[in-house]
Amino acid sequence: DAGVIQSPRHEVTEMGQEVTLRCKPISGHDYLFWYRQTMMRGLELLIYFNNNVPIDDSGMPEDRFSAKMPNASFSTLKIQPSEPRDSAVYFCASSLFLFPIYGYTFGSGTRLTVV
Amino acid sequence: DQQVKQNSPSLSVQEGRISILNCDYTNSMFDYFLWYKKYPAEGPTFLISISSIKDKNEDGRFTVFLNKSAKHLSLHIVPSQPGDSAVYFCAASAREGGADGLTFGKGTHLIIQP
C-alpha cells in the first residue's frame, strides 16, 4: 500500500478564496482523521470519520470548515472563505481501529498558506 | 487547555549520549500513550507506545517510561544518532469515557549534535 496520500502538498491562496484539501486513506482502514498542526496549538484533531460517517467534528474551528467522505477511499476538507489564520499544515490519518493500539498512519500533509 | 504537555520546545544532545524527552498529561482517563517522530515535510510516524498497565516499554534504542501517579512519561534514546534529529510528539488516548482518538502535545524538536 502507498500509505495515506494527501494532495496538494502545498497550497497558497488569497484570503477569501475556497480551499479544498484531499486525502486517500489506506485501503481497509475504517477510520479517517483530519488534524491541523500550528506552532501555537501543535497537532489538534479537527474531525474523524468511521466507515465514511462523520463521528466527531467538535474540533472544527468554525463553520467555514467542512469535511466530507463520499466513499471509503476519499475525503476532503474544505475551507470557505479562507483566512490568514487558517495557515497551517493539515494532516490526514487513517487507522483500522479508533483505539490507536498500532498508532494512526499519517499522510505527508498539506501546507496551507493564506495571504 | 492542553491535556498533553511537552514543556521543552527544543532539546540539543551530543551524538552518542542519551536523549530524554518529557511529557505530562492532565486527563486521568488516558490509559495508552504513544510517541511519534516527525521529519520536515513528512507526516508523523509511530515510534513506540505504552499501556497504563506497564511502567516501561523498550524497543531497541528507544525506551518509554510511564509514571502514572505523576502523570508523566518520558522517552529515552540511547545512544543518540544524527538520524534521530526530528520533532517528537507525545500522544495519549483513552479506551473509555475520554477523548476519542489521539490527543497530541506540541512537540519537542530534538537536535543531535555531531
PDB file of C-alpha atoms in Angstrom:
ATOM      1  CA  ASP A   1       0.000   0.000   0.000  1.00  0.00           C
ATOM      2  CA  ALA A   2       1.211   3.516  -0.786  1.00  0.00           C
ATOM      3  CA  GLY A   3       0.151   4.786   2.604  1.00  0.00           C
ATOM      4  CA  VAL A   4      -2.099   7.763   3.240  1.00  0.00           C
ATOM      5  CA  ILE A   5      -1.966  10.121   0.270  1.00  0.00           C
ATOM      6  CA  GLN A   6      -2.697  13.809   0.557  1.00  0.00           C
ATOM      7  CA  SER A   7      -2.923  16.467  -2.119  1.00  0.00           C
ATOM      8  CA  PRO A   8      -1.817  19.076  -2.789  1.00  0.00           C
ATOM      9  CA  ARG A   9       1.460  19.138  -0.831  1.00  0.00           C
ATOM     10  CA  HIS A  10       1.470  22.920  -0.811  1.00  0.00           C
ATOM     11  CA  GLU A  11      -1.328  25.402  -1.339  1.00  0.00           C
ATOM     12  CA  VAL A  12      -1.027  29.173  -1.427  1.00  0.00           C
ATOM     13  CA  THR A  13      -4.254  31.091  -1.741  1.00  0.00           C
ATOM     14  CA  GLU A  14      -5.626  34.547  -1.203  1.00  0.00           C
ATOM     15  CA  MET A  15      -7.838  35.419   1.689  1.00  0.00           C
ATOM     16  CA  GLY A  16     -11.481  34.820   0.881  1.00  0.00           C
ATOM     17  CA  GLN A  17     -10.848  32.023  -1.595  1.00  0.00           C
ATOM     18  CA  GLU A  18     -12.135  28.494  -1.219  1.00  0.00           C
ATOM     19  CA  VAL A  19      -9.555  25.821  -0.441  1.00  0.00           C
ATOM     20  CA  THR A  20     -10.037  22.054  -0.793  1.00  0.00           C
ATOM     21  CA  LEU A  21      -7.642  19.542   0.686  1.00  0.00           C
ATOM     22  CA  ARG A  22      -7.798  15.898  -0.362  1.00  0.00           C
ATOM     23  CA  CYS A  23      -6.979  12.594   1.289  1.00  0.00           C
ATOM     24  CA  LYS A  24      -6.882   8.951   0.252  1.00  0.00           C
ATOM     25  CA  PRO A  25      -6.686   6.657   3.275  1.00  0.00           C
ATOM     26  CA  ILE A  26      -5.094   3.234   3.429  1.00  0.00           C
ATOM     27  CA  SER A  27      -7.374   0.650   1.905  1.00  0.00           C
ATOM     28  CA  GLY A  28      -9.312  -1.240   4.561  1.00  0.00           C
ATOM     29  CA  HIS A  29      -8.889   1.360   7.267  1.00  0.00           C
ATOM     30  CA  ASP A  30     -12.278   2.183   8.760  1.00  0.00           C
ATOM     31  CA  TYR A  31     -11.252   5.406  10.476  1.00  0.00           C
ATOM     32  CA  LEU A  32     -10.083   8.645   8.904  1.00  0.00           C
ATOM     33  CA  PHE A  33      -8.873  11.681  10.839  1.00  0.00           C
ATOM     34  CA  TRP A  34      -8.101  15.275   9.899  1.00  0.00           C
ATOM     35  CA  TYR A  35      -5.508  17.042  12.071  1.00  0.00           C
ATOM     36  CA  ARG A  36      -4.093  20.545  11.910  1.00  0.00           C
ATOM     37  CA  GLN A  37      -0.591  21.488  13.064  1.00  0.00           C
ATOM     38  CA  THR A  38       0.282  25.002  14.190  1.00  0.00           C
ATOM     39  CA  MET A  39       3.102  26.354  16.324  1.00  0.00           C
ATOM     40  CA  MET A  40       0.665  27.624  18.927  1.00  0.00           C
ATOM     41  CA  ARG A  41      -1.531  24.575  19.307  1.00  0.00           C
ATOM     42  CA  GLY A  42       0.547  21.692  18.000  1.00  0.00           C
ATOM     43  CA  LEU A  43      -1.399  18.822  16.412  1.00  0.00           C
ATOM     44  CA  GLU A  44      -5.121  19.141  17.007  1.00  0.00           C
ATOM     45  CA  LEU A  45      -7.915  16.865  15.843  1.00  0.00           C
ATOM     46  CA  LEU A  46     -10.460  18.578  13.622  1.00  0.00           C
ATOM     47  CA  ILE A  47     -12.832  15.752  12.703  1.00  0.00           C
ATOM     48  CA  TYR A  48     -12.895  11.994  12.271  1.00  0.00           C
ATOM     49  CA  PHE A  49     -14.969   9.539  10.259  1.00  0.00           C
ATOM     50  CA  ASN A  50     -15.908   5.922  10.828  1.00  0.00           C
ATOM     51  CA  ASN A  51     -16.976   3.987   7.748  1.00  0.00           C
ATOM     52  CA  ASN A  52     -17.414   7.282   5.867  1.00  0.00           C
ATOM     53  CA  VAL A  53     -19.690   8.759   8.550  1.00  0.00           C
ATOM     54  CA  PRO A  54     -18.548  11.851  10.493  1.00  0.00           C
ATOM     55  CA  ILE A  55     -18.444  10.924  14.179  1.00  0.00           C
ATOM     56  CA  ASP A  56     -16.925  13.893  15.979  1.00  0.00           C
ATOM     57  CA  ASP A  57     -16.468  17.324  14.417  1.00  0.00           C
ATOM     58  CA  SER A  58     -16.101  19.232  17.683  1.00  0.00           C
ATOM     59  CA  GLY A  59     -12.564  20.223  16.704  1.00  0.00           C
ATOM     60  CA  MET A  60     -13.633  22.034  13.555  1.00  0.00           C
ATOM     61  CA  PRO A  61     -12.837  25.650  14.373  1.00  0.00           C
ATOM     62  CA  GLU A  62     -15.666  27.415  12.556  1.00  0.00           C
ATOM     63  CA  ASP A  63     -18.483  26.968  10.096  1.00  0.00           C
ATOM     64  CA  ARG A  64     -16.043  27.966   7.388  1.00  0.00           C
ATOM     65  CA  PHE A  65     -14.585  24.464   7.724  1.00  0.00           C
ATOM     66  CA  SER A  66     -16.362  21.421   6.351  1.00  0.00           C
ATOM     67  CA  ALA A  67     -15.306  17.826   5.673  1.00  0.00           C
ATOM     68  CA  LYS A  68     -16.806  15.031   3.650  1.00  0.00           C
ATOM     69  CA  MET A  69     -16.079  11.399   2.956  1.00  0.00           C
ATOM     70  CA  PRO A  70     -18.175  10.330  -0.040  1.00  0.00           C
ATOM     71  CA  ASN A  71     -16.606   6.871  -0.154  1.00  0.00           C
ATOM     72  CA  ALA A  72     -14.091   4.691   1.652  1.00  0.00           C
ATOM     73  CA  SER A  73     -11.158   5.873  -0.436  1.00  0.00           C
ATOM     74  CA  PHE A  74     -11.582   9.635  -0.481  1.00  0.00           C
ATOM     75  CA  SER A  75     -12.103  12.540   1.886  1.00  0.00           C
ATOM     76  CA  THR A  76     -11.993  16.322   1.520  1.00  0.00           C
ATOM     77  CA  LEU A  77     -11.520  19.179   3.932  1.00  0.00           C
ATOM     78  CA  LYS A  78     -12.848  22.464   2.632  1.00  0.00           C
ATOM     79  CA  ILE A  79     -12.317  25.976   3.940  1.00  0.00           C
ATOM     80  CA  GLN A  80     -14.616  28.659   2.566  1.00  0.00           C
ATOM     81  CA  PRO A  81     -13.779  31.504   2.820  1.00  0.00           C
ATOM     82  CA  SER A  82     -10.158  31.087   3.837  1.00  0.00           C
ATOM     83  CA  GLU A  83      -8.419  33.476   6.245  1.00  0.00           C
ATOM     84  CA  PRO A  84      -4.726  34.077   7.039  1.00  0.00           C
ATOM     85  CA  ARG A  85      -5.135  32.419  10.458  1.00  0.00           C
ATOM     86  CA  ASP A  86      -6.006  29.168   8.681  1.00  0.00           C
ATOM     87  CA  SER A  87      -2.380  28.921   7.552  1.00  0.00           C
ATOM     88  CA  ALA A  88      -1.080  25.634   8.946  1.00  0.00           C
ATOM     89  CA  VAL A  89      -0.117  22.109   7.961  1.00  0.00           C
ATOM     90  CA  TYR A  90      -3.140  19.856   7.608  1.00  0.00           C
ATOM     91  CA  PHE A  91      -2.658  16.124   8.087  1.00  0.00           C
ATOM     92  CA  CYS A  92      -4.917  13.260   7.225  1.00  0.00           C
ATOM     93  CA  ALA A  93      -4.513   9.950   9.066  1.00  0.00           C
ATOM     94  CA  SER A  94      -6.217   6.585   8.891  1.00  0.00           C
ATOM     95  CA  SER A  95      -6.498   3.556  11.155  1.00  0.00           C
ATOM     96  CA  LEU A  96      -8.133   0.144  11.446  1.00  0.00           C
ATOM     97  CA  PHE A  97      -9.375   0.990  14.927  1.00  0.00           C
ATOM     98  CA  LEU A  98     -10.329   4.090  16.870  1.00  0.00           C
ATOM     99  CA  PHE A  99      -8.185   2.939  19.778  1.00  0.00           C
ATOM    100  CA  PRO A 100      -4.669   3.571  18.483  1.00  0.00           C
ATOM    101  CA  ILE A 101      -3.088   0.287  19.562  1.00  0.00           C
ATOM    102  CA  TYR A 102      -0.838   0.420  16.496  1.00  0.00           C
ATOM    103  CA  GLY A 103      -0.981   4.175  16.168  1.00  0.00           C
ATOM    104  CA  TYR A 104      -2.533   6.064  13.302  1.00  0.00           C
ATOM    105  CA  THR A 105      -0.852   6.286   9.894  1.00  0.00           C
ATOM    106  CA  PHE A 106      -0.395   9.849   8.744  1.00  0.00           C
ATOM    107  CA  GLY A 107      -0.046  11.332   5.301  1.00  0.00           C
ATOM    108  CA  SER A 108       2.695  13.801   4.438  1.00  0.00           C
ATOM    109  CA  GLY A 109       0.413  16.761   4.994  1.00  0.00           C
ATOM    110  CA  THR A 110      -0.715  19.818   3.044  1.00  0.00           C
ATOM    111  CA  ARG A 111       0.991  23.078   3.914  1.00  0.00           C
ATOM    112  CA  LEU A 112      -1.615  25.814   3.505  1.00  0.00           C
ATOM    113  CA  THR A 113      -0.656  29.469   3.281  1.00  0.00           C
ATOM    114  CA  VAL A 114      -3.402  32.068   3.108  1.00  0.00           C
ATOM    115  CA  VAL A 115      -2.166  35.524   2.149  1.00  0.00           C
TER     116      VAL A 115
ATOM    117  CA  ASP B   1      -6.391  23.750  27.835  1.00  0.00           C
ATOM    118  CA  GLN B   2      -3.642  21.383  26.738  1.00  0.00           C
ATOM    119  CA  GLN B   3      -4.256  17.888  28.109  1.00  0.00           C
ATOM    120  CA  VAL B   4      -0.866  16.672  26.882  1.00  0.00           C
ATOM    121  CA  LYS B   5       2.069  18.960  27.542  1.00  0.00           C
ATOM    122  CA  GLN B   6       5.601  18.917  26.238  1.00  0.00           C
ATOM    123  CA  ASN B   7       7.250  21.798  28.000  1.00  0.00           C
ATOM    124  CA  SER B   8      10.543  21.749  26.131  1.00  0.00           C
ATOM    125  CA  PRO B   9      10.152  23.116  22.593  1.00  0.00           C
ATOM    126  CA  SER B  10      13.674  22.010  21.750  1.00  0.00           C
ATOM    127  CA  LEU B  11      16.493  19.850  23.073  1.00  0.00           C
ATOM    128  CA  SER B  12      20.106  19.588  21.922  1.00  0.00           C
ATOM    129  CA  VAL B  13      22.116  16.426  22.676  1.00  0.00           C
ATOM    130  CA  GLN B  14      25.541  15.272  21.645  1.00  0.00           C
ATOM    131  CA  GLU B  15      25.781  12.218  19.390  1.00  0.00           C
ATOM    132  CA  GLY B  16      26.250   9.039  21.407  1.00  0.00           C
ATOM    133  CA  ARG B  17      24.716  10.456  24.582  1.00  0.00           C
ATOM    134  CA  ILE B  18      21.256   9.832  25.990  1.00  0.00           C
ATOM    135  CA  SER B  19      18.299  11.934  24.839  1.00  0.00           C
ATOM    136  CA  ILE B  20      15.413  12.279  27.312  1.00  0.00           C
ATOM    137  CA  LEU B  21      12.163  13.783  26.117  1.00  0.00           C
ATOM    138  CA  ASN B  22       9.445  14.523  28.638  1.00  0.00           C
ATOM    139  CA  CYS B  23       5.677  14.664  28.524  1.00  0.00           C
ATOM    140  CA  ASP B  24       2.992  15.420  31.117  1.00  0.00           C
ATOM    141  CA  TYR B  25      -0.732  14.839  30.913  1.00  0.00           C
ATOM    142  CA  THR B  26      -3.711  16.060  32.894  1.00  0.00           C
ATOM    143  CA  ASN B  27      -6.553  13.735  31.871  1.00  0.00           C
ATOM    144  CA  SER B  28      -6.661  10.791  34.295  1.00  0.00           C
ATOM    145  CA  MET B  29      -8.734   8.820  31.767  1.00  0.00           C
ATOM    146  CA  PHE B  30      -5.752   8.461  29.443  1.00  0.00           C
ATOM    147  CA  ASP B  31      -4.527   4.871  29.540  1.00  0.00           C
ATOM    148  CA  TYR B  32      -2.463   4.485  26.388  1.00  0.00           C
ATOM    149  CA  PHE B  33       0.456   6.625  25.336  1.00  0.00           C
ATOM    150  CA  LEU B  34       2.443   6.907  22.146  1.00  0.00           C
ATOM    151  CA  TRP B  35       5.464   8.722  20.794  1.00  0.00           C
ATOM    152  CA  TYR B  36       5.608   9.893  17.204  1.00  0.00           C
ATOM    153  CA  LYS B  37       8.611  11.119  15.274  1.00  0.00           C
ATOM    154  CA  LYS B  38       8.335  13.725  12.535  1.00  0.00           C
ATOM    155  CA  TYR B  39      10.883  14.795   9.929  1.00  0.00           C
ATOM    156  CA  PRO B  40      10.429  18.066   7.987  1.00  0.00           C
ATOM    157  CA  ALA B  41       7.942  17.859   5.115  1.00  0.00           C
ATOM    158  CA  GLU B  42       6.765  14.415   6.261  1.00  0.00           C
ATOM    159  CA  GLY B  43       3.881  13.201   8.376  1.00  0.00           C
ATOM    160  CA  PRO B  44       4.370  11.938  11.940  1.00  0.00           C
ATOM    161  CA  THR B  45       5.377   8.271  12.161  1.00  0.00           C
ATOM    162  CA  PHE B  46       4.617   5.975  15.078  1.00  0.00           C
ATOM    163  CA  LEU B  47       7.663   5.205  17.197  1.00  0.00           C
ATOM    164  CA  ILE B  48       6.725   3.414  20.422  1.00  0.00           C
ATOM    165  CA  SER B  49       3.776   3.062  22.783  1.00  0.00           C
ATOM    166  CA  ILE B  50       2.978   2.059  26.349  1.00  0.00           C
ATOM    167  CA  SER B  51      -0.147   0.930  28.121  1.00  0.00           C
ATOM    168  CA  SER B  52      -1.027   2.213  31.579  1.00  0.00           C
ATOM    169  CA  ILE B  53      -0.681  -1.300  32.985  1.00  0.00           C
ATOM    170  CA  LYS B  54       3.057  -1.058  32.367  1.00  0.00           C
ATOM    171  CA  ASP B  55       5.696   1.371  33.552  1.00  0.00           C
ATOM    172  CA  LYS B  56       8.292   0.661  30.881  1.00  0.00           C
ATOM    173  CA  ASN B  57       8.433  -0.428  27.272  1.00  0.00           C
ATOM    174  CA  GLU B  58      11.612  -0.932  25.300  1.00  0.00           C
ATOM    175  CA  ASP B  59      12.283  -1.203  21.565  1.00  0.00           C
ATOM    176  CA  GLY B  60      15.913  -1.181  20.572  1.00  0.00           C
ATOM    177  CA  ARG B  61      17.446   2.193  21.388  1.00  0.00           C
ATOM    178  CA  PHE B  62      14.070   3.600  22.448  1.00  0.00           C
ATOM    179  CA  THR B  63      12.527   3.193  25.901  1.00  0.00           C
ATOM    180  CA  VAL B  64       9.377   4.829  27.195  1.00  0.00           C
ATOM    181  CA  PHE B  65       8.779   5.184  30.929  1.00  0.00           C
ATOM    182  CA  LEU B  66       5.394   5.899  32.486  1.00  0.00           C
ATOM    183  CA  ASN B  67       4.792   7.310  35.957  1.00  0.00           C
ATOM    184  CA  LYS B  68       1.030   7.210  36.431  1.00  0.00           C
ATOM    185  CA  SER B  69       0.976   8.849  39.834  1.00  0.00           C
ATOM    186  CA  ALA B  70       2.856  11.839  38.450  1.00  0.00           C
ATOM    187  CA  LYS B  71       1.003  11.737  35.120  1.00  0.00           C
ATOM    188  CA  HIS B  72       4.365  11.843  33.425  1.00  0.00           C
ATOM    189  CA  LEU B  73       6.071   9.884  30.687  1.00  0.00           C
ATOM    190  CA  SER B  74       9.455  10.109  29.090  1.00  0.00           C
ATOM    191  CA  LEU B  75      11.199   8.798  26.001  1.00  0.00           C
ATOM    192  CA  HIS B  76      14.834   7.773  26.283  1.00  0.00           C
ATOM    193  CA  ILE B  77      17.012   7.343  23.221  1.00  0.00           C
ATOM    194  CA  VAL B  78      20.344   5.627  23.816  1.00  0.00           C
ATOM    195  CA  PRO B  79      22.702   6.174  22.118  1.00  0.00           C
ATOM    196  CA  SER B  80      21.507   9.209  20.186  1.00  0.00           C
ATOM    197  CA  GLN B  81      22.306   9.239  16.478  1.00  0.00           C
ATOM    198  CA  PRO B  82      22.207  12.046  13.880  1.00  0.00           C
ATOM    199  CA  GLY B  83      19.159  10.439  12.238  1.00  0.00           C
ATOM    200  CA  ASP B  84      17.262  10.938  15.487  1.00  0.00           C
ATOM    201  CA  SER B  85      17.130  14.682  14.837  1.00  0.00           C
ATOM    202  CA  ALA B  86      13.404  15.314  14.396  1.00  0.00           C
ATOM    203  CA  VAL B  87      10.337  16.637  16.183  1.00  0.00           C
ATOM    204  CA  TYR B  88       8.927  14.169  18.707  1.00  0.00           C
ATOM    205  CA  PHE B  89       5.259  14.250  19.645  1.00  0.00           C
ATOM    206  CA  CYS B  90       3.798  12.684  22.740  1.00  0.00           C
ATOM    207  CA  ALA B  91       0.202  11.473  22.321  1.00  0.00           C
ATOM    208  CA  ALA B  92      -2.413   9.909  24.580  1.00  0.00           C
ATOM    209  CA  SER B  93      -5.678   8.040  24.242  1.00  0.00           C
ATOM    210  CA  ALA B  94      -8.444   6.719  26.492  1.00  0.00           C
ATOM    211  CA  ARG B  95     -10.276   3.427  25.994  1.00  0.00           C
ATOM    212  CA  GLU B  96     -13.382   4.615  27.738  1.00  0.00           C
ATOM    213  CA  GLY B  97     -15.044   7.823  28.748  1.00  0.00           C
ATOM    214  CA  GLY B  98     -12.330  10.076  27.433  1.00  0.00           C
ATOM    215  CA  ALA B  99     -11.357  11.927  24.333  1.00  0.00           C
ATOM    216  CA  ASP B 100     -11.744   9.988  21.126  1.00  0.00           C
ATOM    217  CA  GLY B 101      -8.695   9.312  19.082  1.00  0.00           C
ATOM    218  CA  LEU B 102      -5.277  10.702  19.874  1.00  0.00           C
ATOM    219  CA  THR B 103      -4.515  13.876  21.802  1.00  0.00           C
ATOM    220  CA  PHE B 104      -1.094  15.291  20.981  1.00  0.00           C
ATOM    221  CA  GLY B 105       1.383  17.564  22.703  1.00  0.00           C
ATOM    222  CA  LYS B 106       3.014  20.440  20.829  1.00  0.00           C
ATOM    223  CA  GLY B 107       6.209  18.511  20.172  1.00  0.00           C
ATOM    224  CA  THR B 108       9.893  18.732  21.103  1.00  0.00           C
ATOM    225  CA  HIS B 109      12.497  19.426  18.442  1.00  0.00           C
ATOM    226  CA  LEU B 110      15.450  17.132  19.153  1.00  0.00           C
ATOM    227  CA  ILE B 111      18.783  18.158  17.642  1.00  0.00           C
ATOM    228  CA  ILE B 112      21.654  15.691  17.755  1.00  0.00           C
ATOM    229  CA  GLN B 113      24.998  17.461  17.620  1.00  0.00           C
ATOM    230  CA  PRO B 114      27.920  15.599  15.958  1.00  0.00           C
TER     231      PRO B 114
END
